[in-house]
CSV table of C-alpha atoms and ligand atoms in Angstrom, one decimal:
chain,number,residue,atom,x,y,z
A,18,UNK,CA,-61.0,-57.5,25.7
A,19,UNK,CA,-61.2,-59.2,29.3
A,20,UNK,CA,-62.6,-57.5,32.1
A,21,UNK,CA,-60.8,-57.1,35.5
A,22,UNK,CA,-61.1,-56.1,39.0
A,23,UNK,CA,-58.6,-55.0,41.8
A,24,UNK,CA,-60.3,-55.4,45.4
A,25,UNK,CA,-59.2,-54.2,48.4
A,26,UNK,CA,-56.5,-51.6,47.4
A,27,UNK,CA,-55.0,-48.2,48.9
A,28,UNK,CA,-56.0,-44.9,46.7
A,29,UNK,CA,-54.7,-42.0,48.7
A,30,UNK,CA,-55.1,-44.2,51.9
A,31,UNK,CA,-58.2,-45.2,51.5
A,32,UNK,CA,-59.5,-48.6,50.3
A,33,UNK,CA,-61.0,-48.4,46.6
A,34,UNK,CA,-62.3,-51.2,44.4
A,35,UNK,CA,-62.1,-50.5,40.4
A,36,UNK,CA,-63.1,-52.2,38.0
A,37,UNK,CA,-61.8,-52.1,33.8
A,38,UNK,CA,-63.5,-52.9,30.9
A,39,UNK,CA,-61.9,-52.9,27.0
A,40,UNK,CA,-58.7,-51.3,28.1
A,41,UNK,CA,-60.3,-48.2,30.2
A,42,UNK,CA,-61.3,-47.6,33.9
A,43,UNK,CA,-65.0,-48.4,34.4
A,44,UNK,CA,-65.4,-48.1,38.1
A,45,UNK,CA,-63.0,-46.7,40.7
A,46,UNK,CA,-63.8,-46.2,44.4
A,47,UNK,CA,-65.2,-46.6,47.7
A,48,UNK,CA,-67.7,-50.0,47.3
A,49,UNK,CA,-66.8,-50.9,43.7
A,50,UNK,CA,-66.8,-54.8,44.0
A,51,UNK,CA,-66.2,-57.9,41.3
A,52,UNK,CA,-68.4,-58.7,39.1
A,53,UNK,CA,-69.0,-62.0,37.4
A,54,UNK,CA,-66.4,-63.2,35.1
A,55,UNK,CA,-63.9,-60.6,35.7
A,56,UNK,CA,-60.3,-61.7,36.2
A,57,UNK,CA,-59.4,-60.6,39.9
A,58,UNK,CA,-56.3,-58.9,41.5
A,59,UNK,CA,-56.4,-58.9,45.3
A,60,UNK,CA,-55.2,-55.2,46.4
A,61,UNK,CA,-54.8,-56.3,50.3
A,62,UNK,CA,-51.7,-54.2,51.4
A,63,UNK,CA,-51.2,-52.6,47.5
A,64,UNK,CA,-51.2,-49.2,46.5
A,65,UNK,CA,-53.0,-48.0,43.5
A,66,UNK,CA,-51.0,-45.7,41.7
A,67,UNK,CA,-51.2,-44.4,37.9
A,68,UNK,CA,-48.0,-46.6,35.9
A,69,UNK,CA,-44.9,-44.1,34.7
A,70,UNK,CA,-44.0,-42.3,31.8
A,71,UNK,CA,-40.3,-42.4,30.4
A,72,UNK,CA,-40.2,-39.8,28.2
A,73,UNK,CA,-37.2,-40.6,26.3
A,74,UNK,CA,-35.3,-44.2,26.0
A,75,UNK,CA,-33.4,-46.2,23.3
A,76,UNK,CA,-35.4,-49.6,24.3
A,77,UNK,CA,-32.8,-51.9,22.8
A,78,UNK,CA,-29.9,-50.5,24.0
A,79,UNK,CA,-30.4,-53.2,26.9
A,80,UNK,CA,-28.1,-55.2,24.6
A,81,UNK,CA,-25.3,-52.3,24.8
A,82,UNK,CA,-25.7,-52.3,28.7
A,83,UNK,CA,-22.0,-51.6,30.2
A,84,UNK,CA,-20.5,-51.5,26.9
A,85,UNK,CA,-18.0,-48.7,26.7
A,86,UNK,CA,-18.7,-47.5,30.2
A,87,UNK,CA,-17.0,-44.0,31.7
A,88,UNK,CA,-16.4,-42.6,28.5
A,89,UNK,CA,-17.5,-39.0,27.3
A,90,UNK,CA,-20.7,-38.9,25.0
A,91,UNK,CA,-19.0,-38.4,21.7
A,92,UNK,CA,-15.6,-41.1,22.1
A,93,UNK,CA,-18.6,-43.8,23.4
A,94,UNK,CA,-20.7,-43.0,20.9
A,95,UNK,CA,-18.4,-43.3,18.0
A,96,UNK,CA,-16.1,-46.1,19.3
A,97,UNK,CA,-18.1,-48.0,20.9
A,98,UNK,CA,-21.3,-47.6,20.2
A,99,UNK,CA,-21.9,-46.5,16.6
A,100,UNK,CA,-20.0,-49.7,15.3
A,101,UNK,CA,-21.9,-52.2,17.0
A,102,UNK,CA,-25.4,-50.1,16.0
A,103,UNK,CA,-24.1,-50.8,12.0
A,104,UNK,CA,-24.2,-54.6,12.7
A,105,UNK,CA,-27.9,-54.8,14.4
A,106,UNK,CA,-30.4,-56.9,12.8
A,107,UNK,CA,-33.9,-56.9,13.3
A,108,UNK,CA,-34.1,-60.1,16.1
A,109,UNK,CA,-31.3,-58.1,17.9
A,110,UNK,CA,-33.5,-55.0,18.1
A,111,UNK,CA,-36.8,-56.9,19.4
A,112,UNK,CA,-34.5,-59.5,21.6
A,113,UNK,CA,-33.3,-56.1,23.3
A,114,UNK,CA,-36.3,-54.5,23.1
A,115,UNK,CA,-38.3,-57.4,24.8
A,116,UNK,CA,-35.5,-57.2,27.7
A,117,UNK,CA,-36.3,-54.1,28.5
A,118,UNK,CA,-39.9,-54.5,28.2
A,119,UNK,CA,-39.5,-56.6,31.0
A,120,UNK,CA,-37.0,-54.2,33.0
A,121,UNK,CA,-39.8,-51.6,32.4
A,122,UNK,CA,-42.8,-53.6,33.2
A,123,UNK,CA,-40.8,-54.6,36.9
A,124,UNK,CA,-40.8,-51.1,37.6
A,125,UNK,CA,-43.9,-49.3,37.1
A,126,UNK,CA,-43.3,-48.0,33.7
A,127,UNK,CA,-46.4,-48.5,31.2
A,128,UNK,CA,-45.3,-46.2,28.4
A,129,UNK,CA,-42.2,-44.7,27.0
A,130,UNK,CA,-40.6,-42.9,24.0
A,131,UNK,CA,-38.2,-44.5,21.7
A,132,UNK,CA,-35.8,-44.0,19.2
A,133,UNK,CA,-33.4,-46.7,18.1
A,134,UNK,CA,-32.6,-48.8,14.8
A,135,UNK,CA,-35.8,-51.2,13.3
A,136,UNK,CA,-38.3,-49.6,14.8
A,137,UNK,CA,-40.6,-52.3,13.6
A,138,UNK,CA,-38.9,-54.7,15.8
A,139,UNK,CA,-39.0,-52.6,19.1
A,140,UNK,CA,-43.0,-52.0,17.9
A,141,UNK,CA,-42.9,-55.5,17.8
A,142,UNK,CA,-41.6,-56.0,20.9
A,143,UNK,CA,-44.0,-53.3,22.5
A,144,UNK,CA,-46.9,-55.3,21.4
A,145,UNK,CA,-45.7,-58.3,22.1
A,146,UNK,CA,-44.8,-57.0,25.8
A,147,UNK,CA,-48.2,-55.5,26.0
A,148,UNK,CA,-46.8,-51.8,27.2
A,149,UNK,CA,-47.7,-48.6,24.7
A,150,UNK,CA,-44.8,-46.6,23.3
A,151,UNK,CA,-44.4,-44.1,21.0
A,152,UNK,CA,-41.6,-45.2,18.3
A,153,UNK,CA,-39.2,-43.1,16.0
A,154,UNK,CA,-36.2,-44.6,13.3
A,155,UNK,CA,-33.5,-42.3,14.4
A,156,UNK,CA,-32.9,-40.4,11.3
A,157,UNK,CA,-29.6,-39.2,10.2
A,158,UNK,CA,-28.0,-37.6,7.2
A,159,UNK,CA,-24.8,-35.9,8.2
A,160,UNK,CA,-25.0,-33.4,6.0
A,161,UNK,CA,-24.5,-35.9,2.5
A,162,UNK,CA,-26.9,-35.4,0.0
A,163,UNK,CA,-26.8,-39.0,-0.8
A,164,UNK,CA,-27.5,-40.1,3.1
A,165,UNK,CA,-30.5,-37.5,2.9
A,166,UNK,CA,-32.5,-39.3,0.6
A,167,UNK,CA,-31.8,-42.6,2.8
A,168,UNK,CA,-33.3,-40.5,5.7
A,169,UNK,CA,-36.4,-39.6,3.5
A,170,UNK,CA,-36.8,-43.2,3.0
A,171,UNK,CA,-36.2,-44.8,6.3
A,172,UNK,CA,-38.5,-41.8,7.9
A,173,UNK,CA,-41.5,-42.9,5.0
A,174,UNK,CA,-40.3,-46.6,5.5
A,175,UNK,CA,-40.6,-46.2,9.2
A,176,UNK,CA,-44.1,-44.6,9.2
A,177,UNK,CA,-45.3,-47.4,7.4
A,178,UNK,CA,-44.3,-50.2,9.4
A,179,UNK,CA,-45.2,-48.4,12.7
A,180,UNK,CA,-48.9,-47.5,11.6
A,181,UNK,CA,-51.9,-49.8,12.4
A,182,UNK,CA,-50.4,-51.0,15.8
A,183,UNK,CA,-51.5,-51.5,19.0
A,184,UNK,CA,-50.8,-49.2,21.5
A,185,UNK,CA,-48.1,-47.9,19.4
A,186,UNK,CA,-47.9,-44.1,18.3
A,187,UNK,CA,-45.6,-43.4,15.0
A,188,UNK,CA,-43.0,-40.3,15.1
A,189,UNK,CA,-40.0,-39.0,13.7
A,190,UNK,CA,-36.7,-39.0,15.1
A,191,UNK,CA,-34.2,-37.0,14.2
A,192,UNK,CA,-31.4,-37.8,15.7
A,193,UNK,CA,-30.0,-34.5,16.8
A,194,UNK,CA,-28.9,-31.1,15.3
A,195,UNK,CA,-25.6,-32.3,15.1
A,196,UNK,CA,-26.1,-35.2,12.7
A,197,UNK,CA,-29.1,-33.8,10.9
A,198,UNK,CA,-28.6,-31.4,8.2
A,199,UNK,CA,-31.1,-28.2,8.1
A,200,UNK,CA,-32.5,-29.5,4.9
A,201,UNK,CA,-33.7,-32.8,5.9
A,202,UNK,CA,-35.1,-31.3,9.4
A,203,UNK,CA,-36.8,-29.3,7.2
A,204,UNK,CA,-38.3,-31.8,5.5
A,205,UNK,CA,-38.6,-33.6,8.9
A,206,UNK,CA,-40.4,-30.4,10.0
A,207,UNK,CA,-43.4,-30.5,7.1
A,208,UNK,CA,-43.6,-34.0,7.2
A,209,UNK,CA,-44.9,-33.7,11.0
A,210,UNK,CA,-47.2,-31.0,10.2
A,211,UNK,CA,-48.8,-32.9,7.0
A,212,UNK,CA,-49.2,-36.0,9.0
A,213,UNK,CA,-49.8,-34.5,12.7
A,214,UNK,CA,-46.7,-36.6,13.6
A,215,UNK,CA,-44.7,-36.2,17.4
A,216,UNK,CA,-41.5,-35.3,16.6
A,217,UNK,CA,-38.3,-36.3,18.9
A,218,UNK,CA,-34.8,-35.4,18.6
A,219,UNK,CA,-31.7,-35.0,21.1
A,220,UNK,CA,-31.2,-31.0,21.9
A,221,UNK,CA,-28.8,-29.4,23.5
A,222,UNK,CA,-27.0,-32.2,25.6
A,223,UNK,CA,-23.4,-30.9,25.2
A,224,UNK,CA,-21.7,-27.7,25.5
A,225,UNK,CA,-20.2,-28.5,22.4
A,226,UNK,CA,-23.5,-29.2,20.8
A,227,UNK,CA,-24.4,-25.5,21.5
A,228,UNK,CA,-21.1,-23.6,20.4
A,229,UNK,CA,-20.8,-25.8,16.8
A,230,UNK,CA,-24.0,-24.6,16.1
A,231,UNK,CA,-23.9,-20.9,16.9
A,232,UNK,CA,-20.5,-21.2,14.5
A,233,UNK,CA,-22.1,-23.3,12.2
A,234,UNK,CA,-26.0,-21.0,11.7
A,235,UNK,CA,-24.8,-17.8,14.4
A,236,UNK,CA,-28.0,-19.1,16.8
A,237,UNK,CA,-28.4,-21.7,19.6
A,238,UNK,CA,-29.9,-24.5,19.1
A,239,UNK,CA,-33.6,-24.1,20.0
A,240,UNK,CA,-33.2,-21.2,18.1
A,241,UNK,CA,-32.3,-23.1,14.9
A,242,UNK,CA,-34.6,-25.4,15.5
A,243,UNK,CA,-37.7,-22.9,15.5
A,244,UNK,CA,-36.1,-21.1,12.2
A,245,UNK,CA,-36.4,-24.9,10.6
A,246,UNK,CA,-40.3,-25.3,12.1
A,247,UNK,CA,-39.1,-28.2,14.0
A,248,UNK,CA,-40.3,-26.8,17.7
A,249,UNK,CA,-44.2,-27.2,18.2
A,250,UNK,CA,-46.5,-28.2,20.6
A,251,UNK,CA,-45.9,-31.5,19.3
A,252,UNK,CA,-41.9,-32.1,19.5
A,253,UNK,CA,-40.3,-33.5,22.5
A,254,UNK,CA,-36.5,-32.2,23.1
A,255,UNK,CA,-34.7,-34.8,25.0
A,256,UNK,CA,-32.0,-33.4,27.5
A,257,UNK,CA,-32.2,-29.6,26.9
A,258,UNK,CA,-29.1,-29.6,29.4
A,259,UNK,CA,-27.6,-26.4,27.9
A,260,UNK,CA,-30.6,-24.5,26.9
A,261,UNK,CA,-30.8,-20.3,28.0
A,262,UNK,CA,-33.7,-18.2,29.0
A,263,UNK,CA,-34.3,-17.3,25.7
A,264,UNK,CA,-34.5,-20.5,24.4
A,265,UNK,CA,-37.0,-21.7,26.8
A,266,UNK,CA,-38.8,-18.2,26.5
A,267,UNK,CA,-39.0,-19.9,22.5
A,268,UNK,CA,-40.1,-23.1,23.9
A,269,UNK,CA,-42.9,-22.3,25.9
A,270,UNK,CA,-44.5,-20.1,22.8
A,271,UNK,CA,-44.2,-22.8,20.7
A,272,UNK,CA,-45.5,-25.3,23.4
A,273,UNK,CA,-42.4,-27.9,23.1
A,274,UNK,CA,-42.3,-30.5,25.6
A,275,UNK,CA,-39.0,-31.1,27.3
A,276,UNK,CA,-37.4,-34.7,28.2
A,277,UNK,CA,-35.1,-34.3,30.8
A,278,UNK,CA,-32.8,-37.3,31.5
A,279,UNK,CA,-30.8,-36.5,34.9
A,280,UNK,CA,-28.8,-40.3,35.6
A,281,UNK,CA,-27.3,-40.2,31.9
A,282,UNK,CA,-27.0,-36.6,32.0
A,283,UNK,CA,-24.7,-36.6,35.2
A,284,UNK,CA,-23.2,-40.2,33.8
A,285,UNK,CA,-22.0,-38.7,31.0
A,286,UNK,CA,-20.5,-35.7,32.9
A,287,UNK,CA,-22.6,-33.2,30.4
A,288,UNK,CA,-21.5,-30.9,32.6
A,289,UNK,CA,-24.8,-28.8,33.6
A,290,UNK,CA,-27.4,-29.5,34.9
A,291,UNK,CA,-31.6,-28.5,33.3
A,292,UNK,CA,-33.0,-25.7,34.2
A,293,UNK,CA,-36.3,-27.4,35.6
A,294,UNK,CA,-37.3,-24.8,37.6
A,295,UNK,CA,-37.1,-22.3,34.8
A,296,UNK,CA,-38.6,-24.3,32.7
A,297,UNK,CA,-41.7,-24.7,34.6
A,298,UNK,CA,-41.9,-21.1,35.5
A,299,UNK,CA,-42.8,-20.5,31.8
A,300,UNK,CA,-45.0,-23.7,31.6
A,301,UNK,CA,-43.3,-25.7,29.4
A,302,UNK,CA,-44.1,-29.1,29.7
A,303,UNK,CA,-42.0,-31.7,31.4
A,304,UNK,CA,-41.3,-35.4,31.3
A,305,UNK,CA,-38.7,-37.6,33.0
A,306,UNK,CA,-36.4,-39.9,30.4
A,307,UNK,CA,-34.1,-42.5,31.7
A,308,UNK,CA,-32.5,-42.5,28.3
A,309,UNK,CA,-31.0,-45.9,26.6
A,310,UNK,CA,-29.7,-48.7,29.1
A,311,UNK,CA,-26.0,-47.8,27.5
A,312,UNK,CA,-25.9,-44.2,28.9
A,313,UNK,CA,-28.1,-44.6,32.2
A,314,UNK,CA,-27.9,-48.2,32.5
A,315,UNK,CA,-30.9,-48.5,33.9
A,316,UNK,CA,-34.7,-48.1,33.1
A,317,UNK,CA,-36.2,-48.0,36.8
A,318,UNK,CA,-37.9,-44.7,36.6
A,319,UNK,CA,-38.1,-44.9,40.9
A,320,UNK,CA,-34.7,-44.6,40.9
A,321,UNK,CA,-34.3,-41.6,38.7
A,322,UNK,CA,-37.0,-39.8,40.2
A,323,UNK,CA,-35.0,-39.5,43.1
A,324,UNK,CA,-32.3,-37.9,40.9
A,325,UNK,CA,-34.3,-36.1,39.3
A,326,UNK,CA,-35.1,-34.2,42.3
A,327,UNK,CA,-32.1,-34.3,44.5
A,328,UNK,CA,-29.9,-33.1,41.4
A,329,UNK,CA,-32.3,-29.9,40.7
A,330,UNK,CA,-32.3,-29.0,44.6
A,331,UNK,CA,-28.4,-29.4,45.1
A,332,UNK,CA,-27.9,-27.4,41.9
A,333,UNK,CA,-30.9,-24.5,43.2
A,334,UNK,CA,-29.6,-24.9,47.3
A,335,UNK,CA,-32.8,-24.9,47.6
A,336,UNK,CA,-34.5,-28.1,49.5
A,337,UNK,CA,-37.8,-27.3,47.6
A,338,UNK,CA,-36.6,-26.8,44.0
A,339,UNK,CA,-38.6,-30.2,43.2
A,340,UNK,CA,-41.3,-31.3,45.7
A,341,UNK,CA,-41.7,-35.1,46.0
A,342,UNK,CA,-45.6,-34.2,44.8
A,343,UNK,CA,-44.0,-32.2,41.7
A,344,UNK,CA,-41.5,-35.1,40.9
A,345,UNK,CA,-44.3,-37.3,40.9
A,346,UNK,CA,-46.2,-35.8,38.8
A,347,UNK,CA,-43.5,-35.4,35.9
A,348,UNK,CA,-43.0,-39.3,36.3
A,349,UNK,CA,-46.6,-40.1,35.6
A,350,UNK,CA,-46.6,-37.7,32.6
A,351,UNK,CA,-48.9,-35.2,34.4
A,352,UNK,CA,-46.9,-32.4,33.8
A,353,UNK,CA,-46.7,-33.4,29.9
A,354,UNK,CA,-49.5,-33.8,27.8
A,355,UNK,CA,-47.8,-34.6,24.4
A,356,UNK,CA,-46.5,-38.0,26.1
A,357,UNK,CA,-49.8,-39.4,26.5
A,358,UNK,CA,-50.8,-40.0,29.9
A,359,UNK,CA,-52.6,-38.1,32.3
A,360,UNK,CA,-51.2,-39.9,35.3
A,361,UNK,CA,-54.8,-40.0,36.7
A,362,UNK,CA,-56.9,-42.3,38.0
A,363,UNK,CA,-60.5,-42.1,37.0
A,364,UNK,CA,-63.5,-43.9,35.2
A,365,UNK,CA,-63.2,-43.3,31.3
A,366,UNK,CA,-59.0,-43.5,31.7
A,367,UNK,CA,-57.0,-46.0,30.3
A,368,UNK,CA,-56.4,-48.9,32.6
A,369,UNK,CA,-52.9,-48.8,33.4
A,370,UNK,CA,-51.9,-48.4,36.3
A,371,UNK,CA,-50.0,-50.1,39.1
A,372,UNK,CA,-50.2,-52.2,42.6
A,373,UNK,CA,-47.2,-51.1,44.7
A,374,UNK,CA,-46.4,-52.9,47.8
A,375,UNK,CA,-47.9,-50.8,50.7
A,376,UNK,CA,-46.6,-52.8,53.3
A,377,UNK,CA,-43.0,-53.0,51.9
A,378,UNK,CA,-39.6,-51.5,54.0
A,379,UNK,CA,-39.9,-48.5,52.0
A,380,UNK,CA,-43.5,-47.7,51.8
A,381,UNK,CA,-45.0,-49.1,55.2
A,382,UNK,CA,-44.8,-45.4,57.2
A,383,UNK,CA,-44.7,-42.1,56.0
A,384,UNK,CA,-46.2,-40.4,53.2
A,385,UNK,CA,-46.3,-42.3,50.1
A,386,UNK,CA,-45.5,-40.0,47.3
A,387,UNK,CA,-42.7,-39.2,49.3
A,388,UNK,CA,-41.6,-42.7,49.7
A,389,UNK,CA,-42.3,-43.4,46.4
A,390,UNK,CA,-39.8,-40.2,45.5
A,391,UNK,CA,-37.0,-40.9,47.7
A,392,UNK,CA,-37.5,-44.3,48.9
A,393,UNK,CA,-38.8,-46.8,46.7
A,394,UNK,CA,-36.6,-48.9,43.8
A,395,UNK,CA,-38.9,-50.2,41.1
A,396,UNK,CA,-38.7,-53.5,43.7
A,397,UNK,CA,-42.1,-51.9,45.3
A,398,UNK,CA,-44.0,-53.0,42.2
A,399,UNK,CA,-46.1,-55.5,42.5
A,400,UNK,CA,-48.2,-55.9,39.5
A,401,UNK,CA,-48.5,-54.0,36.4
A,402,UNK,CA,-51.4,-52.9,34.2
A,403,UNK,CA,-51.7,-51.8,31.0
A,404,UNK,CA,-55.0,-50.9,28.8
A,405,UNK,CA,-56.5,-53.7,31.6
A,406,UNK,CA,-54.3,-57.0,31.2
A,407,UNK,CA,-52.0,-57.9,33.2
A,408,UNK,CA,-48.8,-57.5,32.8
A,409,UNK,CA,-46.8,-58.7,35.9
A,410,UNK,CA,-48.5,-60.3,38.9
A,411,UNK,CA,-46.9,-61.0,42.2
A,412,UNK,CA,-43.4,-59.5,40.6
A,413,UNK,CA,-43.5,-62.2,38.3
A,414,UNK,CA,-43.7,-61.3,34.2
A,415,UNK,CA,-44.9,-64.5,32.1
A,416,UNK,CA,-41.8,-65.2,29.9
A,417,UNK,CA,-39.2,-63.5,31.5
A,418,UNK,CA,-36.3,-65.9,31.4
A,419,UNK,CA,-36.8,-66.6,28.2
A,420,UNK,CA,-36.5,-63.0,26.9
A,421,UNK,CA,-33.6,-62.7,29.4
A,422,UNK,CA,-31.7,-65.5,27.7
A,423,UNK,CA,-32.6,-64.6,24.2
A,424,UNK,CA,-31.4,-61.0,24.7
A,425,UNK,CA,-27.7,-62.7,26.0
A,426,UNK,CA,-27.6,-64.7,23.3
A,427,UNK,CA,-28.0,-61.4,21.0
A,428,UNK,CA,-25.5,-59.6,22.8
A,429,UNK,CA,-22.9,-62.4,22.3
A,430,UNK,CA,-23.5,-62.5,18.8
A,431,UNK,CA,-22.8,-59.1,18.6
A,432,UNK,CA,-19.4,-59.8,20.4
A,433,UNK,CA,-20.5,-57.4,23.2
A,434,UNK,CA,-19.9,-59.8,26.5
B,512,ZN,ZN1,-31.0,-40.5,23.9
């Protein structure tokens, strides 16, 4: 792997040189220079800061993008979205997953967490791309005992195709408790614990979601979920909208992380809003999910960031709820070890990180956290790096229009513009 070197560049206001080698930090401060050989990236009036974390995304839903707009979750879902899932083929997933590989790489983010249909395309993709993701087959049995063994299958299937990657981490996704029977998550649950596999699966997004299952097994959902062995230290919950006290007292003993997904959560009119603070009071570990392009519809973490933190501080009227410095840190995956980032900068990390446009509108004066929080569109990205290459350079990513028109061509297929 290449070597590379960023001159000249802003860490905490301060210019630093660093330095990567095979994929990880080698040097990073004060007086580090170039060496010999190594591909350069001039850092004059950047910002080095560590790339972003979405924590829970359906990568290919780029193609889906506006489709069935300003409808409630389950009528989109199963008139407009469900269909069009049954007719996806493999190009379709990695044509969609390559655009938003692209959207991603524009706007900081270097890793994310995905569940969507051929998984080996969006791997694929990933690796292709050159970002890192961690990649579930959404699994679904409704309850049929003939659909169950399908779910065995495409979960075994899945694991296979997804292993030996690059930068790509295997997991199961069930899809939710809603569409999962207690059976399969079960078998979901062992399967994880056998393998040491990350599990993700939707929780607790609706109201609805919570009161069908306290009818249907007379608990609430994280509840269930524990009874079944499915929350551990290494399951993600994405949304967790509608959870109580007692369900994140169950979810900080059991060390689950949660995704919290504000944009699509207030798009979709879930109704409430996470209980961040509460969450974080009992240490339970927190990452920031745009969720899929259909639901959000977009993937620039800078821009829900902002939400993230404006929609916790209107809910607590409280103006420090969520601190620019904490918002930060659960975009950068700081606050969430199971997503695989530290979010620091240091010899012996990964390389990835970005170069953000210090002397941009946005980030020129002021603090920039801060203006990173409530200012800055993924627009202030100026280059992106991930396990050392480059990835975007200037704001230009090699291929782009291509991928862009191969993704429309997809979509029309598909009959969806
Ligand atoms: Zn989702």
């Amino acid at each position: 792997m290449g070597r590379l070197a960023v001159v000249g560049a802003l860490l905490d206001g301060k210019p630093v040189g660093l330095r990567a080698e095979d994929g990880l930090i080698a040097e990073l401060g004060p007086g580090v220079e170039a060496r010999d050989g190594d591909e350069l990236l001039d850092g004059n009036q950047m910002a080095l800061v560590p790339g972003l974390v979405n924590a829970h995304t359906h990568a290919a839903m780029t193609l889906l993008r506006g489709y069935g707009d300003d409808l409630p979750l389950m009528q989109w879902l199963e008139e407009k979205i469900w269909p069009v899932e049954a007719r996806l083929t493999d190009e379709d997933v990695y044509w969609g997953a390559r655009l938003a590989c692209v959207e991603m790489i524009r706007s900081g983010t270097v890793r994310f967490w995905d569940m969507y249909w051929q998984p080996g395309a969006t791997a694929r993709a990933v690796e292709d791309a050159g970002l890192r993701a961690t990649i579930g087959a959404p699994l679904i049995d409704r309850g049929d005992p003939g659909e169950r063994e399908a779910l065995e299958r495409t979960a075994l299937e899945s694991l296979e195709l997804l292993g030996g990657r690059q930068r790509i981490v295997a997991a199961l996704a069930p899809h939710a408790i809603y569409t999962v029977s207690e059976p399969a998550l079960r078998w979901i649950a062992e399967l994880s614990e056998a393998r040491e596999l990350p599990i993700q699966i939707h929780l607790s997004e609706t109201e609805d979601e919570v009161s069908d299952c306290l009818r249907a097994h007379g608990e609430r959902p994280a509840a269930y979920l524990d009874r079944l062995g499915v929350l551990g230290p290494r399951t993600v919950l994405a949304h967790g909208v509608w959870l109580d006290d007692s369900e994140l007292d169950l979810i900080a003993e059991r060390g689950a992380t949660v995704a919290t997904n504000p944009v699509a959560n207030l798009k979709l009119a879930v109704g409430r809003v996470f209980g961040f603070r509460a969450a974080r009071e009992r240490g339970i570990p927190i990452g920031l999910g745009t969720d899929g392009a259909g639901s959000n519809n977009s993937l620039d973490l800078l821009s829900d960031v902002k939400f993230l933190a404006l929609l916790q501080k209107h809910e607590a009227r409280d103006a420090a709820a969520v601190p620019a410095a904490v918002a930060w840190d659960v975009v950068t995956g700081r606050c969430a070890p199971l997503l695989g980032a530290t979010g620091r900068l240091e010899a012996g990390e990964p390389a990835d990180f970005l170069l953000v446009r210090a002397d941009s509108p946005q980030l020129s004066l002021g603090d920039l956290v801060s203006n990173l929080v409530y200012a800055a569109s993924g627009a202030v990205v100026d280059t992106t790096v991930v396990a050392g290459r480059v990835l975007m350079r200037g704001g230009e990513v090699e291929g782009a229009d291509e991928v862009r028109d191969r993704a429309v061509e997809r979509a029309r297929r598909l009959g969806i513009t």
